[in-house]
PDB file of C-alpha atoms in Angstrom:
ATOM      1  CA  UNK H1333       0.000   0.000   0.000  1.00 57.00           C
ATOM      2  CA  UNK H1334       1.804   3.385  -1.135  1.00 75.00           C
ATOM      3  CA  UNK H1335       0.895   6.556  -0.241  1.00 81.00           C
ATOM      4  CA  UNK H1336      -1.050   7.623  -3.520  1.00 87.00           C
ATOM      5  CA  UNK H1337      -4.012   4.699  -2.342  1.00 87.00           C
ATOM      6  CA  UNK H1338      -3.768   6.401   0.497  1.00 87.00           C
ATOM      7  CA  UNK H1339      -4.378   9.950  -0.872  1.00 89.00           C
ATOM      8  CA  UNK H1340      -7.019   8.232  -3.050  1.00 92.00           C
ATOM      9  CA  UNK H1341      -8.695   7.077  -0.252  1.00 91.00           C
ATOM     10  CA  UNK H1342      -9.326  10.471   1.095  1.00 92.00           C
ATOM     11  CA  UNK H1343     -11.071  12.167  -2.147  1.00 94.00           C
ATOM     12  CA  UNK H1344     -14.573  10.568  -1.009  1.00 92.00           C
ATOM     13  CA  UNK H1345     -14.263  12.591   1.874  1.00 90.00           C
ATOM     14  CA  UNK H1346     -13.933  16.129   0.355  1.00 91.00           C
ATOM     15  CA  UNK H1347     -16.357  15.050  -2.532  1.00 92.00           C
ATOM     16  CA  UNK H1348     -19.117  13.015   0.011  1.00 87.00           C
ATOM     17  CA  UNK H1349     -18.915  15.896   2.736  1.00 85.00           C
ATOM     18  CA  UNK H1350     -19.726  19.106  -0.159  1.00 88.00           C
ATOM     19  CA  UNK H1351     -22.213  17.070  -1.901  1.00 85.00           C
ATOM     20  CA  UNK H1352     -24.695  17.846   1.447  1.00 80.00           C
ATOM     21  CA  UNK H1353     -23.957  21.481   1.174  1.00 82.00           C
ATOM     22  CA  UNK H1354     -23.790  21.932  -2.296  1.00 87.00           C
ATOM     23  CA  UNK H1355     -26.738  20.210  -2.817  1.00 82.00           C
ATOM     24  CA  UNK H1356     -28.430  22.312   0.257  1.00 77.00           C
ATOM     25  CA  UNK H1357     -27.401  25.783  -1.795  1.00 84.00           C
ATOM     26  CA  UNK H1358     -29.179  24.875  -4.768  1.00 88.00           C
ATOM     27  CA  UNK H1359     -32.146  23.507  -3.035  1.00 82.00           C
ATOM     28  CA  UNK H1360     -35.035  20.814  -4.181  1.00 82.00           C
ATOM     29  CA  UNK H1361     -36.619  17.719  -3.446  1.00 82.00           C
ATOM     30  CA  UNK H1362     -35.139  14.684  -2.012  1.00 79.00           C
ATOM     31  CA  UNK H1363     -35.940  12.973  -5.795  1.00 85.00           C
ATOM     32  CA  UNK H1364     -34.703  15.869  -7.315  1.00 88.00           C
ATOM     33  CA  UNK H1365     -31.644  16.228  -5.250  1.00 86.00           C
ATOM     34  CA  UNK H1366     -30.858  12.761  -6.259  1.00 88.00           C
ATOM     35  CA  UNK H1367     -31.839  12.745 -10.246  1.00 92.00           C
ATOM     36  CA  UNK H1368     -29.848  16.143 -10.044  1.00 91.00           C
ATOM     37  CA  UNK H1369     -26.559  13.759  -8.583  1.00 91.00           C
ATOM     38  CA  UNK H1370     -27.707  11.158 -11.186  1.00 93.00           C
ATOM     39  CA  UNK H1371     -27.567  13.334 -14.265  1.00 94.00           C
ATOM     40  CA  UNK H1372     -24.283  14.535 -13.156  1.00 94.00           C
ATOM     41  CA  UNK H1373     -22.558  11.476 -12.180  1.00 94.00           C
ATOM     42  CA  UNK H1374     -23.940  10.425 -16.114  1.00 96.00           C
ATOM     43  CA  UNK H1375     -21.707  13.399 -17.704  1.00 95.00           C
ATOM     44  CA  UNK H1376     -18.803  12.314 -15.455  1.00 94.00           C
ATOM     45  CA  UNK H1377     -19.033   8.829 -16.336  1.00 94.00           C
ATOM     46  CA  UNK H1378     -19.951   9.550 -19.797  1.00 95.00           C
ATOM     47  CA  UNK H1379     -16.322  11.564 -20.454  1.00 94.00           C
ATOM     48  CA  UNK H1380     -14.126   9.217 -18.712  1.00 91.00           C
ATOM     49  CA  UNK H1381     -15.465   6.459 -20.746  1.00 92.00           C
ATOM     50  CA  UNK H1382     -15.046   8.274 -24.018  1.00 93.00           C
ATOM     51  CA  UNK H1383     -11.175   9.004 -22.693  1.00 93.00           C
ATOM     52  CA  UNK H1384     -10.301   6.007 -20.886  1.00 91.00           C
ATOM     53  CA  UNK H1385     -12.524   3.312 -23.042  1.00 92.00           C
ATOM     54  CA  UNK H1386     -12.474   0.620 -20.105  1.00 92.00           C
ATOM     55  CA  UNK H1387     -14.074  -2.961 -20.488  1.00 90.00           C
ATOM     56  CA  UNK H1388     -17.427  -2.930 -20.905  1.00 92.00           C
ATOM     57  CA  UNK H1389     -19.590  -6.100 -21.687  1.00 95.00           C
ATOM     58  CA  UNK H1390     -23.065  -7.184 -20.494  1.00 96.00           C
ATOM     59  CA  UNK H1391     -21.841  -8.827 -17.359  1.00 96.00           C
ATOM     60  CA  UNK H1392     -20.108  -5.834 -16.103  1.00 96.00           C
ATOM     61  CA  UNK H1393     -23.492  -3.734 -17.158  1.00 97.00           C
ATOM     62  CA  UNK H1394     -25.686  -5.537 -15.109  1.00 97.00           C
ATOM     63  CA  UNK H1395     -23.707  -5.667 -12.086  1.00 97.00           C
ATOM     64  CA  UNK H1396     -22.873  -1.776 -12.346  1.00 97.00           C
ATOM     65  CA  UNK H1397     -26.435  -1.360 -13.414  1.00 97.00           C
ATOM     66  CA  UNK H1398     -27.869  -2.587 -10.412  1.00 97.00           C
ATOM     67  CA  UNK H1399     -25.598  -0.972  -8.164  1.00 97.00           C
ATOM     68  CA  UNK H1400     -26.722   2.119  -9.438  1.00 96.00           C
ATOM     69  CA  UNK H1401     -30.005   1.282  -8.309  1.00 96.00           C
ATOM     70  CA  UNK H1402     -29.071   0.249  -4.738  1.00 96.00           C
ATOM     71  CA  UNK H1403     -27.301   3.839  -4.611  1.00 94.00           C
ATOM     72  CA  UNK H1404     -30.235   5.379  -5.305  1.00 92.00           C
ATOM     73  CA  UNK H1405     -32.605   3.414  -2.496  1.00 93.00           C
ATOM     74  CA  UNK H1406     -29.457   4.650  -0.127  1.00 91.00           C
ATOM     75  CA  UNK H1407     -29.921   8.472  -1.630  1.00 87.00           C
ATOM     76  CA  UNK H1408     -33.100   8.597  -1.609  1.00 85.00           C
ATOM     77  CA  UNK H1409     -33.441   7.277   1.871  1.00 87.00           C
ATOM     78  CA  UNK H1410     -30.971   9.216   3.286  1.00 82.00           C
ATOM     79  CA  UNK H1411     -32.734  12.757   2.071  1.00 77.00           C
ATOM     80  CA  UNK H1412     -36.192  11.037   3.363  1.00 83.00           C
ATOM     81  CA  UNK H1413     -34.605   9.987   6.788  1.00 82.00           C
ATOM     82  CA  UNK H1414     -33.361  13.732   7.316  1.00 76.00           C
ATOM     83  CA  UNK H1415     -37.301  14.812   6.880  1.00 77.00           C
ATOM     84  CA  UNK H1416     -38.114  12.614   9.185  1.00 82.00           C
ATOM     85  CA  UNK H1417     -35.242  12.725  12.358  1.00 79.00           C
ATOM     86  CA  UNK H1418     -33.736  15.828  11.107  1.00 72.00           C
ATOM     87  CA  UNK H1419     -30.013  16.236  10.367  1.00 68.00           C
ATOM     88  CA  UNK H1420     -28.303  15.781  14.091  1.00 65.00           C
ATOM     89  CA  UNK H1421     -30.204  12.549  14.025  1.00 72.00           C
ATOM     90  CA  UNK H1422     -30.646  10.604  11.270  1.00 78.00           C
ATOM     91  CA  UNK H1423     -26.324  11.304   9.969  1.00 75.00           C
ATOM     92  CA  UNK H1424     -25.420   9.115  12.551  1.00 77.00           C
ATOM     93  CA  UNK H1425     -27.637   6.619  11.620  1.00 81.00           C
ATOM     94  CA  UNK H1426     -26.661   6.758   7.998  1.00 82.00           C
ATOM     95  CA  UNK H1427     -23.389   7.431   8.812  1.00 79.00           C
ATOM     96  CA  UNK H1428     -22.837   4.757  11.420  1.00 83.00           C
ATOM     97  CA  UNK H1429     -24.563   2.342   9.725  1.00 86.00           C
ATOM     98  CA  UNK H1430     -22.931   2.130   6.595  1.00 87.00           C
ATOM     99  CA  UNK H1431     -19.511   1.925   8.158  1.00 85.00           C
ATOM    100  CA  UNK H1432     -20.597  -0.736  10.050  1.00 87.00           C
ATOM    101  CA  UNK H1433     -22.298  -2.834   7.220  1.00 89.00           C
ATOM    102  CA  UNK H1434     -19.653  -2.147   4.389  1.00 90.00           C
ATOM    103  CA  UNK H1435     -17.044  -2.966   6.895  1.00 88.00           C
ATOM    104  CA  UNK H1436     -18.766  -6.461   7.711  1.00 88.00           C
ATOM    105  CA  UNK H1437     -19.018  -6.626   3.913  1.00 90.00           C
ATOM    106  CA  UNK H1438     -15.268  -5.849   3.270  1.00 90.00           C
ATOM    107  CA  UNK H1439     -14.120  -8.395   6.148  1.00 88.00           C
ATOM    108  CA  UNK H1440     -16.441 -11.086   4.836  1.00 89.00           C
ATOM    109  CA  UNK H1441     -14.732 -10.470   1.600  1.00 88.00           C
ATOM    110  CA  UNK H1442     -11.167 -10.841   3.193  1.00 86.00           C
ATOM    111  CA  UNK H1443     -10.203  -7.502   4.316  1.00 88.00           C
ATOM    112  CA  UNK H1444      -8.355  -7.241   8.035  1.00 88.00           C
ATOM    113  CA  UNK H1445      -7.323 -10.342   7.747  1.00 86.00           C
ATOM    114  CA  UNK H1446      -4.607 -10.459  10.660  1.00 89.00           C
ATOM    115  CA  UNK H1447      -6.424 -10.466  14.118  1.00 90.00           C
ATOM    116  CA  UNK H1448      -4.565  -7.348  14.742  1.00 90.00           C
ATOM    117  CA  UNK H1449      -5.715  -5.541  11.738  1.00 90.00           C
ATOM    118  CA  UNK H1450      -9.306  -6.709  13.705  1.00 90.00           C
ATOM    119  CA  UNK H1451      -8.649  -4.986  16.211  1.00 91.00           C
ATOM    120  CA  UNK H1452      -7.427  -1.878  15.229  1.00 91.00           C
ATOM    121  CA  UNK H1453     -10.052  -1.704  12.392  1.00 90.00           C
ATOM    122  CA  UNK H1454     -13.127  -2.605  15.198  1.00 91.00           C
ATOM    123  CA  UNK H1455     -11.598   0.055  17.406  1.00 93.00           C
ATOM    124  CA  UNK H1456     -11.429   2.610  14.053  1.00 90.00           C
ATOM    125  CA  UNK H1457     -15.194   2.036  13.479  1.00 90.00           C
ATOM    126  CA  UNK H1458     -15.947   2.953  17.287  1.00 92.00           C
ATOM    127  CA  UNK H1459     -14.004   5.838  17.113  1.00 92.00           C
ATOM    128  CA  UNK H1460     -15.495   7.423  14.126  1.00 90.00           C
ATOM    129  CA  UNK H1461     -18.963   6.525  14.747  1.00 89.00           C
ATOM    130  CA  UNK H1462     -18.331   7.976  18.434  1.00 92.00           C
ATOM    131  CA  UNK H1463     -17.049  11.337  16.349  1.00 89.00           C
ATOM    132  CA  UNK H1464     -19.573  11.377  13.633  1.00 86.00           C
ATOM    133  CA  UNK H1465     -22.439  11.849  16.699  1.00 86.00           C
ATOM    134  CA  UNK H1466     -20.325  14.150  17.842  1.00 89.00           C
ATOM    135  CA  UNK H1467     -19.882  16.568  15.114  1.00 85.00           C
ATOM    136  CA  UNK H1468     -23.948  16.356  14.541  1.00 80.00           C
ATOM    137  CA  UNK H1469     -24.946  17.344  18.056  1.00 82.00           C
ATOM    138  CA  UNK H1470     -27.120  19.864  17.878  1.00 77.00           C
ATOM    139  CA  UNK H1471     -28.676  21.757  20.635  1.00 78.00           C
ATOM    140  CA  UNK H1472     -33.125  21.959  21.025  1.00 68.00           C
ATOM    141  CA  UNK H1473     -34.776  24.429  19.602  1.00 58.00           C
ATOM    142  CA  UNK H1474     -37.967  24.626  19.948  1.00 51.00           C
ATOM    143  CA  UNK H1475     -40.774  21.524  19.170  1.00 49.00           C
ATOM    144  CA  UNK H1476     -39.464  19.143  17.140  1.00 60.00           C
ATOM    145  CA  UNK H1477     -41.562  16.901  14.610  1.00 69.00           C
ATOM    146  CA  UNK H1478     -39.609  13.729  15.111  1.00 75.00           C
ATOM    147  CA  UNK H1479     -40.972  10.567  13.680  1.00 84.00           C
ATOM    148  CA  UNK H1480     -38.917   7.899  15.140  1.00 82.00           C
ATOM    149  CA  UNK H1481     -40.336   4.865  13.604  1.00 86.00           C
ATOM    150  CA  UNK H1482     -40.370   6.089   9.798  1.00 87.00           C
ATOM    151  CA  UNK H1483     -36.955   7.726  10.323  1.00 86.00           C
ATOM    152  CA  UNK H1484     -35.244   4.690  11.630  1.00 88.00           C
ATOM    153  CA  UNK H1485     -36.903   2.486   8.831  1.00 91.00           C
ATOM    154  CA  UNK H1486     -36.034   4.385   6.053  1.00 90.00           C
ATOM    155  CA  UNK H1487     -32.776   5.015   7.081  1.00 88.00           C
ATOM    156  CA  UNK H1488     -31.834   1.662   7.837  1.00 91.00           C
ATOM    157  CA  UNK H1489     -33.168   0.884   4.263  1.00 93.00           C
ATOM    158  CA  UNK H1490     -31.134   4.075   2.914  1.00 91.00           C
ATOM    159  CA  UNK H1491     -27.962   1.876   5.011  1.00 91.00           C
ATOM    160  CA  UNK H1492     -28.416  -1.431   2.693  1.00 94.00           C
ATOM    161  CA  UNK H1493     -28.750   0.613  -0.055  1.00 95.00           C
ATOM    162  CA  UNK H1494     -25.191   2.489   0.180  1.00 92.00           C
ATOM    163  CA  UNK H1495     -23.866  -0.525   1.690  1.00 92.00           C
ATOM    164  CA  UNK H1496     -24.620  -2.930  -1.406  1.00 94.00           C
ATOM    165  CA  UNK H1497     -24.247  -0.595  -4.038  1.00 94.00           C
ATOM    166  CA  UNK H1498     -20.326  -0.774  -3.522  1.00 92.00           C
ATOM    167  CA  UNK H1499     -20.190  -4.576  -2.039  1.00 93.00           C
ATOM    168  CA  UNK H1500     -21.363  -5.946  -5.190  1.00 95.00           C
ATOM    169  CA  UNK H1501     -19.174  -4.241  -7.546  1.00 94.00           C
ATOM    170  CA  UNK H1502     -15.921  -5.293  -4.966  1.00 90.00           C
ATOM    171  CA  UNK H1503     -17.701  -8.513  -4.708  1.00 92.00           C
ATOM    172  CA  UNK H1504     -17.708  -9.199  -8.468  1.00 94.00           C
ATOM    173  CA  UNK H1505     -14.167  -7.686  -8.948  1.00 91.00           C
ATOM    174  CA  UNK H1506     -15.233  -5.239 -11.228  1.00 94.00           C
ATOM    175  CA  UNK H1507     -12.955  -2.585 -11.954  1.00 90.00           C
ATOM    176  CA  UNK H1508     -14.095   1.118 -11.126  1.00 89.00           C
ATOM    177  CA  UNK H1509     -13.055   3.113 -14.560  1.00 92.00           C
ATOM    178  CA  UNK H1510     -15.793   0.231 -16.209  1.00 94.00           C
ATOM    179  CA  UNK H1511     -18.468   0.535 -13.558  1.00 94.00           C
ATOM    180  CA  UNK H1512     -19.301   4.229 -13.735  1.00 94.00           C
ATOM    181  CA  UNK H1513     -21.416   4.468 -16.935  1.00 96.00           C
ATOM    182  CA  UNK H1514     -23.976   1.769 -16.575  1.00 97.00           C
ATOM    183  CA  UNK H1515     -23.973   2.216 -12.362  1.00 96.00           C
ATOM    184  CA  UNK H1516     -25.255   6.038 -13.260  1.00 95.00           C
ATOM    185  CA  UNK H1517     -27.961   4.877 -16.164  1.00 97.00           C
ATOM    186  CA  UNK H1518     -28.849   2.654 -13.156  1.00 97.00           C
ATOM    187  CA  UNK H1519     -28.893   5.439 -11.231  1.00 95.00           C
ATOM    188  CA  UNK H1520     -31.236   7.879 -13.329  1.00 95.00           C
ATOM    189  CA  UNK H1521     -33.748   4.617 -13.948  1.00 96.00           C
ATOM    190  CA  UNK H1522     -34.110   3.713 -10.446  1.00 94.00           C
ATOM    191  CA  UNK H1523     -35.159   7.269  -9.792  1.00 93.00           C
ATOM    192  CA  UNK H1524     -36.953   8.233 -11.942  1.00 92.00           C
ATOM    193  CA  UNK H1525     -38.917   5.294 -11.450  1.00 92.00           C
ATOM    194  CA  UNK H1526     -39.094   6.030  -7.439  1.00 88.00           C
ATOM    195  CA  UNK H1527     -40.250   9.614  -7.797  1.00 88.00           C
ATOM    196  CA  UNK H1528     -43.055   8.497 -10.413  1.00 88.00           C
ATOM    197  CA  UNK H1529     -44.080   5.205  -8.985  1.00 85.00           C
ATOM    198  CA  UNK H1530     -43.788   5.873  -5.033  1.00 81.00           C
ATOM    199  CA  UNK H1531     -43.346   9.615  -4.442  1.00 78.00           C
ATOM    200  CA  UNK H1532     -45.352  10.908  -7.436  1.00 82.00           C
ATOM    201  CA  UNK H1533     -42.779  13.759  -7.757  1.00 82.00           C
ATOM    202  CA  UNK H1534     -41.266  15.370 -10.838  1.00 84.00           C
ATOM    203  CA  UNK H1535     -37.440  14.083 -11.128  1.00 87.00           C
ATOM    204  CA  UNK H1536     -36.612  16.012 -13.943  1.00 86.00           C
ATOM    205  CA  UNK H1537     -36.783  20.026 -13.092  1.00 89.00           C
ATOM    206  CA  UNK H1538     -34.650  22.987 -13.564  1.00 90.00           C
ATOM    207  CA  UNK H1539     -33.333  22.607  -9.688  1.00 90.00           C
ATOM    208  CA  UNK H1540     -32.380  18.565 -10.772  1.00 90.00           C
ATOM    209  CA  UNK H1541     -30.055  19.792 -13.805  1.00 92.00           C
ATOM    210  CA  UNK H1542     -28.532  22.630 -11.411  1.00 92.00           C
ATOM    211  CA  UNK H1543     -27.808  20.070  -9.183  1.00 91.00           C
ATOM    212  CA  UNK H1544     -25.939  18.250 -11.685  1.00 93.00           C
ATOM    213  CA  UNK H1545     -22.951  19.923 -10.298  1.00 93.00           C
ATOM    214  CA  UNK H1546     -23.491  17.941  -7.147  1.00 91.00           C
ATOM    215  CA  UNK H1547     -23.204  14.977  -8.804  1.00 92.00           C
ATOM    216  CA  UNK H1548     -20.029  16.039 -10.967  1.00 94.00           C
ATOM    217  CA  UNK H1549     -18.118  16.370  -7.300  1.00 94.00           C
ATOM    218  CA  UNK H1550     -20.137  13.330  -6.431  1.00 93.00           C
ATOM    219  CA  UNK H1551     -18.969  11.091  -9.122  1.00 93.00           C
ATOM    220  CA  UNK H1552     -15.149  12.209  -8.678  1.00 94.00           C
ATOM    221  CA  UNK H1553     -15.460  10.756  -5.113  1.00 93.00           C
ATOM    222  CA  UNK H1554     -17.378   7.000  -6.348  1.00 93.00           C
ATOM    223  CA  UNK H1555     -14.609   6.785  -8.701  1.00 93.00           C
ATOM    224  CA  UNK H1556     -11.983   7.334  -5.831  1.00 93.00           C
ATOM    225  CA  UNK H1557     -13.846   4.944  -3.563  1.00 92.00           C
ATOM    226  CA  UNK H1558     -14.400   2.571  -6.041  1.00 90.00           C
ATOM    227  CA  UNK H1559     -10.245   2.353  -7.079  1.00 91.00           C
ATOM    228  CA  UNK H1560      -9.467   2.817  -3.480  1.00 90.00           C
ATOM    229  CA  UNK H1561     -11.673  -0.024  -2.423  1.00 88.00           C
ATOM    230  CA  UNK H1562      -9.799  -2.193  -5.001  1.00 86.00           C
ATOM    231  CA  UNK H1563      -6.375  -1.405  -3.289  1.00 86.00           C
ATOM    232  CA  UNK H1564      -7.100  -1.263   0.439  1.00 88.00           C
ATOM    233  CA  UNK H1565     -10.321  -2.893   0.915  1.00 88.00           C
ATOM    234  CA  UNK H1566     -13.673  -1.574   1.284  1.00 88.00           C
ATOM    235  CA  UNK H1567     -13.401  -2.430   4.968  1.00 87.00           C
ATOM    236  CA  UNK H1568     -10.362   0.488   5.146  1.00 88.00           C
ATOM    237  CA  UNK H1569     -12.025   2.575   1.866  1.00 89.00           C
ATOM    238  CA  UNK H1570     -15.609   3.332   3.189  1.00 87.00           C
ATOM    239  CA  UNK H1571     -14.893   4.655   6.587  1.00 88.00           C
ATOM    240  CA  UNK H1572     -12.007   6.846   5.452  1.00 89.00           C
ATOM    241  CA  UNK H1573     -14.587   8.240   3.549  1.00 86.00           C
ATOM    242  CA  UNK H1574     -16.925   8.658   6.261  1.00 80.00           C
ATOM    243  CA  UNK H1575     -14.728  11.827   7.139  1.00 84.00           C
ATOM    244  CA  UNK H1576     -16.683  13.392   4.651  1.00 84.00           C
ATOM    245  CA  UNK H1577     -19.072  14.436   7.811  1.00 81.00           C
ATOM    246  CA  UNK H1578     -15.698  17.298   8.733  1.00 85.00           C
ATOM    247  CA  UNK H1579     -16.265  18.730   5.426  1.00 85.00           C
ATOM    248  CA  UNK H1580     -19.820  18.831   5.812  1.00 81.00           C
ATOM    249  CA  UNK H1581     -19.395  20.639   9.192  1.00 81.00           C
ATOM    250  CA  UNK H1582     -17.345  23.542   8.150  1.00 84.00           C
ATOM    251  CA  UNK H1583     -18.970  23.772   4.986  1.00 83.00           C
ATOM    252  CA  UNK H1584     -22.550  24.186   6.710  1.00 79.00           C
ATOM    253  CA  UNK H1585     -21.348  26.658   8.472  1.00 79.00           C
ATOM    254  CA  UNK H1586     -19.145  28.655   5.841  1.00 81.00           C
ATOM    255  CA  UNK H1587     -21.030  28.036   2.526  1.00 81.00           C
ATOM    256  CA  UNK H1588     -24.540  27.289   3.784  1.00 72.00           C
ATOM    257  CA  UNK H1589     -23.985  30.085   6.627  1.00 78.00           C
ATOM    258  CA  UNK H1590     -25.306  27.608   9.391  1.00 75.00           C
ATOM    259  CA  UNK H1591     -25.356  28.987  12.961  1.00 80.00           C
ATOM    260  CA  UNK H1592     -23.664  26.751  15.443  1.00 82.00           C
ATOM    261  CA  UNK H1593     -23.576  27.548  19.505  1.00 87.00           C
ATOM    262  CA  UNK H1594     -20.442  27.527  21.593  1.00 90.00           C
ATOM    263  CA  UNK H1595     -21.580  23.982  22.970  1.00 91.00           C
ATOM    264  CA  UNK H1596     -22.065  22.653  19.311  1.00 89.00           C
ATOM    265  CA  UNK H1597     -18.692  24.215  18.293  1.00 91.00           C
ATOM    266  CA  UNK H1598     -17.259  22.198  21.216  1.00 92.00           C
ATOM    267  CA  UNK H1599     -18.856  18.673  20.077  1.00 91.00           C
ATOM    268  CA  UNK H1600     -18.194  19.076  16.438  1.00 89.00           C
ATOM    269  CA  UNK H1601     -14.502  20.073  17.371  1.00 92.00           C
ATOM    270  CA  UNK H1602     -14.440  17.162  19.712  1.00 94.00           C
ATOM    271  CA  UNK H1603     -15.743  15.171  17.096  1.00 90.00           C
ATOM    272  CA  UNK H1604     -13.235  16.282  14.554  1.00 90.00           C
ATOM    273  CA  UNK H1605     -10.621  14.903  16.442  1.00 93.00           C
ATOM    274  CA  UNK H1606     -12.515  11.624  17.316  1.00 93.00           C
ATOM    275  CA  UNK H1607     -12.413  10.912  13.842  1.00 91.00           C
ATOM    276  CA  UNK H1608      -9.200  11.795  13.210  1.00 91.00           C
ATOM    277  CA  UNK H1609      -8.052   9.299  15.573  1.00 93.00           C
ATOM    278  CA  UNK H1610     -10.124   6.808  14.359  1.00 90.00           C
ATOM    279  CA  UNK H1611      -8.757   7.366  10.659  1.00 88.00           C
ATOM    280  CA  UNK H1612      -4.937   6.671  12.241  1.00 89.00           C
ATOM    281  CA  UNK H1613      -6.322   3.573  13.398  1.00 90.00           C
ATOM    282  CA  UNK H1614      -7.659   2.814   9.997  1.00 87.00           C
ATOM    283  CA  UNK H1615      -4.351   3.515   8.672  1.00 83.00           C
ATOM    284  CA  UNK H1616      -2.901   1.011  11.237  1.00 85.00           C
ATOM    285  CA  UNK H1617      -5.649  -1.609  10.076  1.00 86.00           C
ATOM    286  CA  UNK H1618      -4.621  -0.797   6.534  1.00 75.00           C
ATOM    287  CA  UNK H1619      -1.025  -1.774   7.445  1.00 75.00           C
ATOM    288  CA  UNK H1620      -1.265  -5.278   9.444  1.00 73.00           C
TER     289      UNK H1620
END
C-alpha cells in the first residue's frame, strides 16, 4: 500500500462531505436532489469512458447497473430519513450504519485479515462513529416533529442501499473506470422510477439539472472509492470516507452560513478529532 491509495482514499471525503452542502445551496426535493446527482454522475461517467474506453460487456453492465439502483434506495433514503429525524439525528444513523455494514461486507470479503488488523479496524469504526455523533450534536430548539419509527426504517433501508451498491461491484471484482457508466444509467432509472411510482414527484426540473454539479463532485469521489476499495479494501475505503461528515461541518457553516452555539462548536470540534483518531487507526488496520 503506497501513499497515492492512500491519498485516493481520502477524495470521497472532500467530494461526500460538499455534496450535502452543495446540494443544500441549490435547493429541491429529495428525488430531485438525487436525479440532479444522477444526471451529473452520467456526464462524469460519460467523459471518462469516451477518454479512458475501459471494459465494458453485459456482465459488467448488469452488475454496475444494479448498483446504481441500490445507490439510489441509499440516496433517496438518506434525504427522506433527514425529513423525518432531522439532520443531528438521522447522519449518525446513515453514517454509522454504513460503516458498520460495508465494513462487515469488506471483512467477509477478506479484508483485516490479521487479528490485529481486527482490532485496530473494530476500534477505528468505534471511534469514528463515536465522532460522527459528535460533530452532529445539535442543541433543542424549539418543538421538534420527530418521527422515530419512519426515520429509523427508512434510514436503515437508505444503510443497505449504500452498503450494497459498492459490495457488489468489490464482490464481483469489477474494476471502477468500467463501472461508472452503466452504475449512473442505473442510477437515473431507479429514480426516476421512485419519484413516479412511489413519491409521485417530478425528477426532472430545472433545480435537478442545477444540481448536476453535485453529482459532478459526487462522481469524482465514487470513482476514488471505487479504485481505493480495489487497493485497500472496502473495509479500510468506506470509513475513510466517512470523514466526509468534517467537510460537511465547516462547509454548513461557511457556505450554507449555518449557525452553530459555543456547545455545538465544542462537540463538532471534539468530534473532529474523534475521527481523526479513528482514521490513524484505519491507517494502522490498513497496514497489518
Amino acid at each position: 500500500m503506497n501513499v497515492t491509495d492512500w491519498l485516493i482514499a481520502f477524495i470521497p471525503a472532500l467530494s461526500f462531505g460538499l455534496v450535502p452542502v452543495v446540494g443544500t445551496f441549490i435547493g429541491g426535493k429529495p428525488v430531485q436532489q438525487t436525479m440532479g446527482i444522477s444526471i451529473g454522475a452520467f456526464v462524469f461517467a460519460l467523459i471518462v469512458v469516451l477518454i479512458r474506453k475501459p471494459e465494458l460487456n453485459t456482465h459488467i453492465f448488469l452488475i454496475s447497473f444494479i448498483s446504481g439502483i441500490l445507490w439510489a434506495i441509499g440516496s433517496i433514503g438518506q434525504f427522506k430519513g433527514i425529513t423525518y429525524l432531522g439532520v443531528a439525528r438521522a447522519t449518525p444513523i446513515m453514517n454509522g450504519g454504513q460503516i458498520i455494514g460495508t465494513s462487515l461486507v469488506g471483512i467477509a470479503l477478506g479484508d483485516w485479515a490479521s487479528s490485529q488488523a481486527k482490532i485496530y479496524g473494530f476500534l477505528a469504526l468505534i471511534l469514528i462513529i463515536i465522532g460522527i455523533i459528535f460533530t452532529s450534536y445539535q442543541e433543542k430548539s424549539g418543538e421538534e416533529n420527530i418521527q422515530w419509527k419512519k426515520g429509523i426504517l427508512i434510514n436503515l433501508i437508505g444503510v443497505l442501499g449504500f452498503t450494497f451498491y459498492v459490495g457488489i461491484i468489490k464482490y464481483f471484482k469489477i474494476d471502477g473506470w468500467s463501472s461508472i457508466l452503466p452504475q449512473s444509467i442505473g442510477q437515473i432509472v431507479a429514480t426516476f422510477l421512485f419519484g413516479w411510482l412511489i413519491f409521485k414527484t417530478k425528477t426532472l426540473t430545472k433545480v435537478s439539472l442545477k444540481n448536476g454539479i453535485v453529482g459532478i463532485i459526487w462522481a469524482c469521489g465514487n470513482l476514488a472509492l471505487l479504485i481505493s476499495q480495489s487497493k485497500l479494501g472496502l473495509a479500510t475505503a468506506y470509513p475513510i470516507g466517512q470523514a466526509a461528515v468534517i467537510v460537511s461541518v465547516f462547509g454548513g457553516v461557511y457556505i450554507n452560513k449555518e449557525q452553530k452555539t459555543t456547545k455545538e462548536w465544542k462537540y463538532s470540534l471534539s468530534g473532529i478529532i474523534i475521527i481523526c483518531l479513528g482514521l490513524f487507526m484505519i491507517y494502522q488496520a490498513g497496514n497489518n
